[in-house]
């Protein structure tokens, strides 16, 4: 995995995993979050969007990955177009203040996966 120049990325740079890489493309920042409802947006693209196989898993977790707050698997066909960013979101409620919160992108070595950004937004209301 590398940081790479990408003119279609929001800041002209992106984090990229080659097609054969299996593991964590991005994780962190191990930040505290006060109680509330949150939406986490992951801007990702894949080189091959034809497969129904899982190509990546996005999640948010706490305490060094010991507790997953929300998770979503992504297959190639979840991406409308190859090599174009799509935003995938997770939403979770934090009933209490959280510590060591991280947001991860795990890739499974099926296709090249590129991450533009992860955006965390506190939204109104709770379940």
Short mmCIF file of N, CA, C and O in Angstrom, two decimals:
data_model
loop_
_atom_site.label_atom_id
_atom_site.label_comp_id
_atom_site.label_asym_id
_atom_site.label_seq_id
_atom_site.Cartn_x
_atom_site.Cartn_y
_atom_site.Cartn_z
N UNK A 1 0.83 -1.17 0.00
CA UNK A 1 0.00 0.00 0.00
C UNK A 1 0.87 1.23 0.00
O UNK A 1 1.95 1.23 0.57
N UNK A 2 0.39 2.23 -0.69
CA UNK A 2 1.16 3.45 -0.85
C UNK A 2 0.24 4.65 -0.90
O UNK A 2 -0.95 4.53 -1.19
N UNK A 3 0.82 5.81 -0.64
CA UNK A 3 0.14 7.06 -0.95
C UNK A 3 0.50 7.36 -2.40
O UNK A 3 1.64 7.18 -2.81
N UNK A 4 -0.49 7.80 -3.16
CA UNK A 4 -0.26 8.01 -4.58
C UNK A 4 -0.94 9.29 -5.05
O UNK A 4 -1.97 9.68 -4.48
N UNK A 5 -0.35 9.93 -6.05
CA UNK A 5 -1.00 11.09 -6.67
C UNK A 5 -2.24 10.60 -7.40
O UNK A 5 -2.21 9.57 -8.08
N UNK A 6 -3.34 11.33 -7.23
CA UNK A 6 -4.60 10.95 -7.88
C UNK A 6 -5.39 12.23 -8.14
O UNK A 6 -5.94 12.84 -7.22
N UNK A 7 -5.43 12.64 -9.39
CA UNK A 7 -6.10 13.90 -9.74
C UNK A 7 -7.60 13.86 -9.46
O UNK A 7 -8.23 14.90 -9.31
N UNK A 8 -8.19 12.67 -9.35
CA UNK A 8 -9.62 12.59 -9.05
C UNK A 8 -9.91 12.56 -7.55
O UNK A 8 -11.07 12.61 -7.14
N UNK A 9 -8.87 12.48 -6.72
CA UNK A 9 -9.04 12.51 -5.26
C UNK A 9 -9.26 13.94 -4.79
O UNK A 9 -8.79 14.89 -5.42
N UNK A 10 -9.94 14.09 -3.67
CA UNK A 10 -10.32 15.43 -3.19
C UNK A 10 -9.11 16.33 -2.91
O UNK A 10 -9.19 17.53 -3.12
N UNK A 11 -8.00 15.77 -2.48
CA UNK A 11 -6.80 16.57 -2.20
C UNK A 11 -5.65 16.23 -3.15
O UNK A 11 -4.51 16.60 -2.91
N UNK A 12 -5.96 15.51 -4.24
CA UNK A 12 -4.94 15.17 -5.21
C UNK A 12 -4.03 14.02 -4.80
O UNK A 12 -3.11 13.66 -5.52
N UNK A 13 -4.29 13.43 -3.63
CA UNK A 13 -3.54 12.29 -3.12
C UNK A 13 -4.52 11.26 -2.59
O UNK A 13 -5.60 11.62 -2.12
N UNK A 14 -4.14 10.00 -2.63
CA UNK A 14 -5.00 8.94 -2.12
C UNK A 14 -4.13 7.82 -1.56
O UNK A 14 -2.93 7.76 -1.81
N UNK A 15 -4.75 6.94 -0.81
CA UNK A 15 -4.08 5.76 -0.26
C UNK A 15 -4.53 4.57 -1.10
O UNK A 15 -5.73 4.39 -1.32
N UNK A 16 -3.57 3.76 -1.56
CA UNK A 16 -3.92 2.72 -2.52
C UNK A 16 -3.29 1.38 -2.15
O UNK A 16 -2.14 1.32 -1.72
N UNK A 17 -4.08 0.32 -2.34
CA UNK A 17 -3.60 -1.06 -2.16
C UNK A 17 -3.60 -1.74 -3.52
O UNK A 17 -4.60 -1.68 -4.24
N UNK A 18 -2.49 -2.36 -3.88
CA UNK A 18 -2.43 -3.11 -5.13
C UNK A 18 -3.40 -4.28 -5.05
O UNK A 18 -3.82 -4.69 -3.97
N UNK A 19 -3.72 -4.84 -6.21
CA UNK A 19 -4.74 -5.89 -6.29
C UNK A 19 -4.44 -7.10 -5.41
O UNK A 19 -5.35 -7.72 -4.89
N UNK A 20 -3.18 -7.42 -5.21
CA UNK A 20 -2.83 -8.62 -4.44
C UNK A 20 -2.73 -8.39 -2.93
O UNK A 20 -2.62 -9.35 -2.17
N UNK A 21 -2.81 -7.13 -2.49
CA UNK A 21 -2.64 -6.83 -1.06
C UNK A 21 -3.86 -7.28 -0.26
O UNK A 21 -4.99 -6.97 -0.61
N UNK A 22 -3.60 -7.97 0.85
CA UNK A 22 -4.65 -8.35 1.79
C UNK A 22 -4.27 -7.78 3.15
O UNK A 22 -3.18 -8.05 3.65
N UNK A 23 -5.15 -6.99 3.72
CA UNK A 23 -4.88 -6.41 5.04
C UNK A 23 -5.53 -5.06 5.18
O UNK A 23 -6.47 -4.72 4.46
N UNK A 24 -5.00 -4.28 6.11
CA UNK A 24 -5.58 -2.99 6.46
C UNK A 24 -5.00 -1.89 5.56
O UNK A 24 -3.81 -1.61 5.61
N UNK A 25 -5.83 -1.30 4.73
CA UNK A 25 -5.43 -0.20 3.88
C UNK A 25 -5.31 1.09 4.69
O UNK A 25 -4.42 1.90 4.46
N UNK A 26 -6.21 1.29 5.65
CA UNK A 26 -6.19 2.49 6.49
C UNK A 26 -6.83 2.18 7.83
O UNK A 26 -7.74 1.36 7.92
N UNK A 27 -6.33 2.84 8.86
CA UNK A 27 -6.90 2.71 10.20
C UNK A 27 -6.52 3.93 11.02
O UNK A 27 -5.62 4.68 10.67
N UNK A 28 -7.21 4.13 12.13
CA UNK A 28 -6.97 5.27 13.00
C UNK A 28 -8.15 6.21 12.94
O UNK A 28 -9.16 5.89 12.35
N UNK A 29 -8.09 7.33 13.58
CA UNK A 29 -6.96 7.98 14.25
C UNK A 29 -6.89 7.75 15.76
O UNK A 29 -6.15 8.42 16.44
N UNK A 30 -7.66 6.81 16.31
CA UNK A 30 -7.68 6.55 17.76
C UNK A 30 -8.07 7.81 18.52
O UNK A 30 -7.38 8.29 19.38
N UNK A 31 -9.24 8.31 18.17
CA UNK A 31 -9.72 9.58 18.70
C UNK A 31 -10.88 9.36 19.68
O UNK A 31 -11.62 8.39 19.56
N UNK A 32 -11.05 10.27 20.64
CA UNK A 32 -12.25 10.19 21.48
C UNK A 32 -13.45 10.81 20.76
O UNK A 32 -13.29 11.72 19.95
N UNK A 33 -14.64 10.29 21.04
CA UNK A 33 -15.88 10.86 20.52
C UNK A 33 -16.88 10.94 21.66
O UNK A 33 -17.09 9.96 22.37
N UNK A 34 -17.50 12.11 21.84
CA UNK A 34 -18.56 12.20 22.86
C UNK A 34 -19.79 11.43 22.41
O UNK A 34 -19.94 11.12 21.22
N UNK A 35 -20.67 11.13 23.35
CA UNK A 35 -21.88 10.39 23.00
C UNK A 35 -22.64 11.13 21.91
O UNK A 35 -22.56 12.34 21.79
N UNK A 36 -23.37 10.37 21.10
CA UNK A 36 -24.14 10.96 20.01
C UNK A 36 -24.25 10.01 18.84
O UNK A 36 -23.80 8.88 18.89
N UNK A 37 -24.88 10.48 17.79
CA UNK A 37 -25.04 9.72 16.55
C UNK A 37 -24.00 10.22 15.55
O UNK A 37 -23.81 11.43 15.39
N UNK A 38 -23.37 9.27 14.85
CA UNK A 38 -22.31 9.61 13.90
C UNK A 38 -22.52 8.92 12.56
O UNK A 38 -23.01 7.79 12.51
N UNK A 39 -22.12 9.63 11.50
CA UNK A 39 -22.07 9.05 10.16
C UNK A 39 -20.61 9.11 9.72
O UNK A 39 -19.97 10.15 9.79
N UNK A 40 -20.11 7.98 9.25
CA UNK A 40 -18.75 7.89 8.77
C UNK A 40 -18.82 7.63 7.26
O UNK A 40 -19.42 6.64 6.83
N UNK A 41 -18.25 8.53 6.46
CA UNK A 41 -18.25 8.39 5.01
C UNK A 41 -16.85 7.96 4.55
O UNK A 41 -15.86 8.59 4.92
N UNK A 42 -16.80 6.91 3.75
CA UNK A 42 -15.56 6.41 3.16
C UNK A 42 -15.66 6.61 1.65
O UNK A 42 -16.57 6.06 1.02
N UNK A 43 -14.75 7.37 1.06
CA UNK A 43 -14.71 7.55 -0.39
C UNK A 43 -13.69 6.58 -0.96
O UNK A 43 -12.49 6.70 -0.70
N UNK A 44 -14.19 5.60 -1.71
CA UNK A 44 -13.35 4.52 -2.23
C UNK A 44 -13.60 4.31 -3.71
O UNK A 44 -14.68 4.62 -4.21
N UNK A 45 -12.60 3.74 -4.38
CA UNK A 45 -12.80 3.27 -5.75
C UNK A 45 -12.04 1.96 -5.92
O UNK A 45 -11.11 1.66 -5.18
N UNK A 46 -12.51 1.19 -6.90
CA UNK A 46 -11.88 -0.09 -7.22
C UNK A 46 -11.54 -0.11 -8.71
O UNK A 46 -12.20 0.56 -9.51
N UNK A 47 -10.54 -0.89 -9.04
CA UNK A 47 -10.15 -1.03 -10.44
C UNK A 47 -11.13 -1.95 -11.19
O UNK A 47 -11.45 -1.71 -12.35
N UNK A 48 -11.61 -2.99 -10.52
CA UNK A 48 -12.52 -3.97 -11.14
C UNK A 48 -13.82 -4.03 -10.34
O UNK A 48 -13.82 -4.45 -9.18
N UNK A 49 -14.90 -3.62 -10.96
CA UNK A 49 -16.20 -3.61 -10.27
C UNK A 49 -17.13 -4.70 -10.78
O UNK A 49 -18.34 -4.62 -10.61
N UNK A 50 -16.58 -5.74 -11.40
CA UNK A 50 -17.43 -6.78 -12.00
C UNK A 50 -17.71 -7.96 -11.08
O UNK A 50 -18.60 -8.75 -11.36
N UNK A 51 -16.97 -8.09 -9.99
CA UNK A 51 -17.08 -9.27 -9.15
C UNK A 51 -18.11 -9.09 -8.03
O UNK A 51 -18.22 -8.01 -7.45
N UNK A 52 -18.81 -10.16 -7.73
CA UNK A 52 -19.71 -10.13 -6.57
C UNK A 52 -18.98 -10.57 -5.30
O UNK A 52 -19.57 -10.60 -4.22
N UNK A 53 -17.69 -10.89 -5.42
CA UNK A 53 -16.88 -11.22 -4.24
C UNK A 53 -16.66 -9.98 -3.38
O UNK A 53 -16.60 -8.86 -3.89
N UNK A 54 -16.49 -10.20 -2.09
CA UNK A 54 -16.14 -9.10 -1.19
C UNK A 54 -14.74 -8.61 -1.52
O UNK A 54 -13.80 -9.40 -1.59
N UNK A 55 -14.61 -7.30 -1.74
CA UNK A 55 -13.31 -6.70 -2.05
C UNK A 55 -12.76 -5.89 -0.89
O UNK A 55 -11.56 -5.67 -0.80
N UNK A 56 -13.66 -5.40 -0.01
CA UNK A 56 -13.23 -4.58 1.12
C UNK A 56 -14.27 -4.65 2.23
O UNK A 56 -15.44 -4.97 1.98
N UNK A 57 -13.83 -4.34 3.43
CA UNK A 57 -14.71 -4.19 4.58
C UNK A 57 -14.38 -2.85 5.21
O UNK A 57 -13.21 -2.55 5.46
N UNK A 58 -15.41 -2.05 5.44
CA UNK A 58 -15.22 -0.79 6.16
C UNK A 58 -15.84 -0.96 7.54
O UNK A 58 -16.85 -1.63 7.70
N UNK A 59 -15.20 -0.35 8.54
CA UNK A 59 -15.79 -0.43 9.88
C UNK A 59 -15.33 0.72 10.75
O UNK A 59 -14.43 1.48 10.39
N UNK A 60 -16.00 0.86 11.87
CA UNK A 60 -15.58 1.75 12.93
C UNK A 60 -15.53 0.89 14.19
O UNK A 60 -16.38 0.03 14.40
N UNK A 61 -14.49 1.11 14.98
CA UNK A 61 -14.31 0.29 16.17
C UNK A 61 -13.65 1.10 17.28
O UNK A 61 -13.18 2.22 17.06
N UNK A 62 -13.63 0.52 18.46
CA UNK A 62 -13.02 1.15 19.63
C UNK A 62 -12.11 0.16 20.34
O UNK A 62 -12.18 -1.04 20.10
N UNK A 63 -11.29 0.71 21.22
CA UNK A 63 -10.43 -0.09 22.10
C UNK A 63 -9.52 -1.04 21.31
O UNK A 63 -9.49 -2.25 21.55
N UNK A 64 -8.82 -0.47 20.32
CA UNK A 64 -7.86 -1.26 19.55
C UNK A 64 -8.50 -2.34 18.72
O UNK A 64 -7.90 -3.39 18.49
N UNK A 65 -9.72 -2.11 18.24
CA UNK A 65 -10.41 -3.08 17.40
C UNK A 65 -11.16 -4.15 18.17
O UNK A 65 -11.75 -5.05 17.57
N UNK A 66 -11.17 -4.06 19.50
CA UNK A 66 -11.83 -5.10 20.31
C UNK A 66 -13.34 -5.05 20.22
O UNK A 66 -14.01 -6.06 20.43
N UNK A 67 -13.89 -3.85 19.94
CA UNK A 67 -15.35 -3.72 19.81
C UNK A 67 -15.67 -2.99 18.51
O UNK A 67 -15.30 -1.83 18.35
N UNK A 68 -16.33 -3.68 17.58
CA UNK A 68 -16.74 -3.07 16.32
C UNK A 68 -18.08 -2.38 16.54
O UNK A 68 -19.03 -2.99 17.03
N UNK A 69 -18.15 -1.09 16.19
CA UNK A 69 -19.37 -0.32 16.35
C UNK A 69 -20.32 -0.53 15.17
O UNK A 69 -21.53 -0.62 15.33
N UNK A 70 -19.75 -0.58 13.98
CA UNK A 70 -20.53 -0.78 12.76
C UNK A 70 -19.57 -1.27 11.68
O UNK A 70 -18.41 -0.87 11.65
N UNK A 71 -20.08 -2.12 10.80
CA UNK A 71 -19.25 -2.71 9.76
C UNK A 71 -20.08 -2.91 8.50
O UNK A 71 -21.30 -3.10 8.58
N UNK A 72 -19.42 -2.89 7.35
CA UNK A 72 -20.10 -3.13 6.08
C UNK A 72 -19.13 -3.79 5.11
O UNK A 72 -17.99 -3.34 4.96
N UNK A 73 -19.57 -4.85 4.48
CA UNK A 73 -18.76 -5.48 3.44
C UNK A 73 -19.12 -4.86 2.09
O UNK A 73 -20.28 -4.52 1.84
N UNK A 74 -18.11 -4.73 1.25
CA UNK A 74 -18.30 -4.16 -0.08
C UNK A 74 -17.81 -5.15 -1.12
O UNK A 74 -16.69 -5.66 -1.03
N UNK A 75 -18.65 -5.43 -2.10
CA UNK A 75 -18.23 -6.27 -3.22
C UNK A 75 -17.94 -5.37 -4.41
O UNK A 75 -18.30 -4.18 -4.42
N UNK A 76 -17.30 -5.94 -5.41
CA UNK A 76 -16.98 -5.14 -6.59
C UNK A 76 -18.20 -4.51 -7.21
O UNK A 76 -18.16 -3.35 -7.64
N UNK A 77 -19.31 -5.24 -7.26
CA UNK A 77 -20.52 -4.72 -7.91
C UNK A 77 -21.21 -3.61 -7.10
O UNK A 77 -22.13 -2.98 -7.61
N UNK A 78 -20.77 -3.35 -5.88
CA UNK A 78 -21.30 -2.23 -5.11
C UNK A 78 -20.82 -0.88 -5.68
O UNK A 78 -21.37 0.16 -5.36
N UNK A 79 -19.79 -0.93 -6.52
CA UNK A 79 -19.24 0.27 -7.14
C UNK A 79 -19.85 0.41 -8.53
O UNK A 79 -19.73 -0.49 -9.36
N UNK A 80 -20.51 1.54 -8.80
CA UNK A 80 -21.21 1.73 -10.06
C UNK A 80 -20.27 1.71 -11.26
O UNK A 80 -20.62 1.18 -12.32
N UNK A 81 -19.09 2.27 -11.10
CA UNK A 81 -18.12 2.37 -12.20
C UNK A 81 -16.73 2.02 -11.68
O UNK A 81 -16.39 2.36 -10.55
N UNK A 82 -15.91 1.40 -12.51
CA UNK A 82 -14.53 1.18 -12.10
C UNK A 82 -13.77 2.51 -12.10
O UNK A 82 -14.08 3.41 -12.89
N UNK A 83 -12.82 2.62 -11.21
CA UNK A 83 -11.93 3.80 -11.13
C UNK A 83 -12.65 5.12 -10.94
O UNK A 83 -12.16 6.16 -11.39
N UNK A 84 -13.83 5.10 -10.30
CA UNK A 84 -14.54 6.32 -9.92
C UNK A 84 -14.92 6.20 -8.45
O UNK A 84 -15.44 5.15 -8.03
N UNK A 85 -14.67 7.27 -7.70
CA UNK A 85 -14.96 7.23 -6.27
C UNK A 85 -16.45 7.11 -6.00
O UNK A 85 -17.27 7.74 -6.67
N UNK A 86 -16.76 6.30 -5.02
CA UNK A 86 -18.12 6.17 -4.49
C UNK A 86 -18.01 6.34 -2.98
O UNK A 86 -17.01 5.96 -2.37
N UNK A 87 -19.03 6.92 -2.38
CA UNK A 87 -19.04 7.13 -0.94
C UNK A 87 -19.95 6.09 -0.29
O UNK A 87 -21.11 5.94 -0.67
N UNK A 88 -19.39 5.38 0.69
CA UNK A 88 -20.11 4.38 1.46
C UNK A 88 -20.15 4.86 2.90
O UNK A 88 -19.12 5.30 3.42
N UNK A 89 -21.30 4.75 3.54
CA UNK A 89 -21.47 5.31 4.87
C UNK A 89 -21.82 4.25 5.90
O UNK A 89 -22.49 3.26 5.59
N UNK A 90 -21.38 4.51 7.11
CA UNK A 90 -21.78 3.76 8.30
C UNK A 90 -22.39 4.76 9.26
O UNK A 90 -21.93 5.90 9.34
N UNK A 91 -23.40 4.33 9.99
CA UNK A 91 -23.98 5.18 11.03
C UNK A 91 -24.02 4.38 12.32
O UNK A 91 -24.33 3.19 12.31
N UNK A 92 -23.67 5.03 13.43
CA UNK A 92 -23.76 4.35 14.72
C UNK A 92 -24.10 5.36 15.79
O UNK A 92 -23.88 6.56 15.65
N UNK A 93 -24.67 4.84 16.88
CA UNK A 93 -25.00 5.64 18.06
C UNK A 93 -24.02 5.29 19.17
O UNK A 93 -23.82 4.11 19.47
N UNK A 94 -23.44 6.32 19.75
CA UNK A 94 -22.59 6.14 20.93
C UNK A 94 -23.41 6.57 22.14
O UNK A 94 -23.73 7.74 22.29
N UNK A 95 -23.80 5.60 22.96
CA UNK A 95 -24.61 5.89 24.14
C UNK A 95 -23.78 6.59 25.22
O UNK A 95 -24.32 7.32 26.05
N UNK A 96 -22.48 6.33 25.22
CA UNK A 96 -21.56 6.94 26.17
C UNK A 96 -20.39 7.53 25.39
O UNK A 96 -20.20 7.24 24.20
N UNK A 97 -19.56 8.32 26.07
CA UNK A 97 -18.34 8.81 25.44
C UNK A 97 -17.47 7.61 25.06
O UNK A 97 -17.41 6.61 25.79
N UNK A 98 -16.82 7.70 23.91
CA UNK A 98 -15.97 6.63 23.43
C UNK A 98 -14.52 7.10 23.38
O UNK A 98 -14.25 8.28 23.20
N UNK A 99 -13.61 6.16 23.51
CA UNK A 99 -12.19 6.49 23.43
C UNK A 99 -11.53 5.54 22.45
O UNK A 99 -12.01 4.43 22.20
N UNK A 100 -10.44 5.98 21.88
CA UNK A 100 -9.66 5.18 20.93
C UNK A 100 -10.50 4.70 19.75
O UNK A 100 -10.42 3.54 19.34
N UNK A 101 -11.31 5.60 19.19
CA UNK A 101 -12.16 5.26 18.05
C UNK A 101 -11.31 5.30 16.78
O UNK A 101 -10.53 6.22 16.56
N UNK A 102 -11.47 4.26 15.98
CA UNK A 102 -10.77 4.23 14.70
C UNK A 102 -11.73 3.82 13.59
O UNK A 102 -12.78 3.22 13.83
N UNK A 103 -11.35 4.16 12.38
CA UNK A 103 -12.12 3.87 11.19
C UNK A 103 -11.18 3.13 10.25
O UNK A 103 -10.08 3.59 9.96
N UNK A 104 -11.61 1.94 9.80
CA UNK A 104 -10.70 1.07 9.07
C UNK A 104 -11.25 0.69 7.69
O UNK A 104 -12.46 0.58 7.52
N UNK A 105 -10.31 0.46 6.79
CA UNK A 105 -10.62 -0.11 5.48
C UNK A 105 -9.74 -1.35 5.35
O UNK A 105 -8.51 -1.25 5.33
N UNK A 106 -10.38 -2.52 5.31
CA UNK A 106 -9.68 -3.78 5.16
C UNK A 106 -9.91 -4.27 3.73
O UNK A 106 -11.05 -4.27 3.26
N UNK A 107 -8.84 -4.67 3.05
CA UNK A 107 -8.98 -5.14 1.67
C UNK A 107 -8.60 -6.61 1.60
O UNK A 107 -7.80 -7.11 2.40
N UNK A 108 -9.19 -7.30 0.61
CA UNK A 108 -9.08 -8.76 0.55
C UNK A 108 -8.25 -9.28 -0.62
O UNK A 108 -8.28 -10.48 -0.91
N UNK A 109 -7.51 -8.42 -1.31
CA UNK A 109 -6.63 -8.88 -2.37
C UNK A 109 -7.33 -9.32 -3.64
O UNK A 109 -6.82 -10.16 -4.37
N UNK A 110 -8.50 -8.75 -3.93
CA UNK A 110 -9.27 -9.13 -5.12
C UNK A 110 -9.08 -8.15 -6.28
O UNK A 110 -9.19 -8.52 -7.44
N UNK A 111 -8.86 -6.86 -5.96
CA UNK A 111 -8.69 -5.81 -6.96
C UNK A 111 -7.97 -4.64 -6.29
O UNK A 111 -7.91 -4.55 -5.06
N UNK A 112 -7.44 -3.75 -7.10
CA UNK A 112 -6.82 -2.54 -6.56
C UNK A 112 -7.92 -1.69 -5.92
O UNK A 112 -8.97 -1.46 -6.51
N UNK A 113 -7.69 -1.24 -4.67
CA UNK A 113 -8.64 -0.42 -3.94
C UNK A 113 -7.93 0.87 -3.55
O UNK A 113 -6.80 0.85 -3.06
N UNK A 114 -8.62 1.99 -3.76
CA UNK A 114 -8.06 3.31 -3.45
C UNK A 114 -9.01 4.05 -2.52
O UNK A 114 -10.22 4.09 -2.76
N UNK A 115 -8.44 4.64 -1.48
CA UNK A 115 -9.20 5.43 -0.50
C UNK A 115 -8.85 6.90 -0.67
O UNK A 115 -7.68 7.28 -0.58
N UNK A 116 -9.86 7.72 -0.92
CA UNK A 116 -9.68 9.17 -1.00
C UNK A 116 -9.72 9.78 0.40
O UNK A 116 -8.79 10.45 0.82
N UNK A 117 -10.82 9.54 1.13
CA UNK A 117 -10.95 10.14 2.46
C UNK A 117 -11.92 9.34 3.33
O UNK A 117 -12.70 8.53 2.84
N UNK A 118 -11.83 9.62 4.63
CA UNK A 118 -12.81 9.17 5.62
C UNK A 118 -13.28 10.44 6.32
O UNK A 118 -12.46 11.22 6.80
N UNK A 119 -14.58 10.64 6.36
CA UNK A 119 -15.15 11.84 6.95
C UNK A 119 -16.10 11.43 8.09
O UNK A 119 -16.98 10.60 7.88
N UNK A 120 -15.93 12.05 9.24
CA UNK A 120 -16.75 11.76 10.42
C UNK A 120 -17.66 12.95 10.68
O UNK A 120 -17.18 14.09 10.80
N UNK A 121 -18.97 12.69 10.75
CA UNK A 121 -19.93 13.76 10.99
C UNK A 121 -20.83 13.38 12.15
O UNK A 121 -21.41 12.28 12.16
N UNK A 122 -20.96 14.27 13.12
CA UNK A 122 -21.92 14.07 14.20
C UNK A 122 -23.26 14.57 13.68
O UNK A 122 -23.37 15.70 13.19
N UNK A 123 -24.28 13.71 13.77
CA UNK A 123 -25.59 14.08 13.22
C UNK A 123 -26.61 14.15 14.35
O UNK A 123 -26.42 13.54 15.42
N UNK A 124 -27.68 14.87 14.11
CA UNK A 124 -28.70 15.07 15.13
C UNK A 124 -29.49 13.80 15.37
O UNK A 124 -29.70 13.00 14.48
N UNK A 125 -29.90 13.63 16.61
CA UNK A 125 -30.80 12.53 16.97
C UNK A 125 -30.06 11.25 17.30
O UNK A 125 -28.91 11.06 16.96
N UNK A 126 -30.73 10.41 18.02
CA UNK A 126 -30.24 9.08 18.40
C UNK A 126 -31.40 8.11 18.28
O UNK A 126 -32.54 8.50 18.32
N UNK A 127 -31.08 6.82 18.12
CA UNK A 127 -32.14 5.81 18.06
C UNK A 127 -32.93 5.77 19.35
O UNK A 127 -32.47 5.93 20.40
#
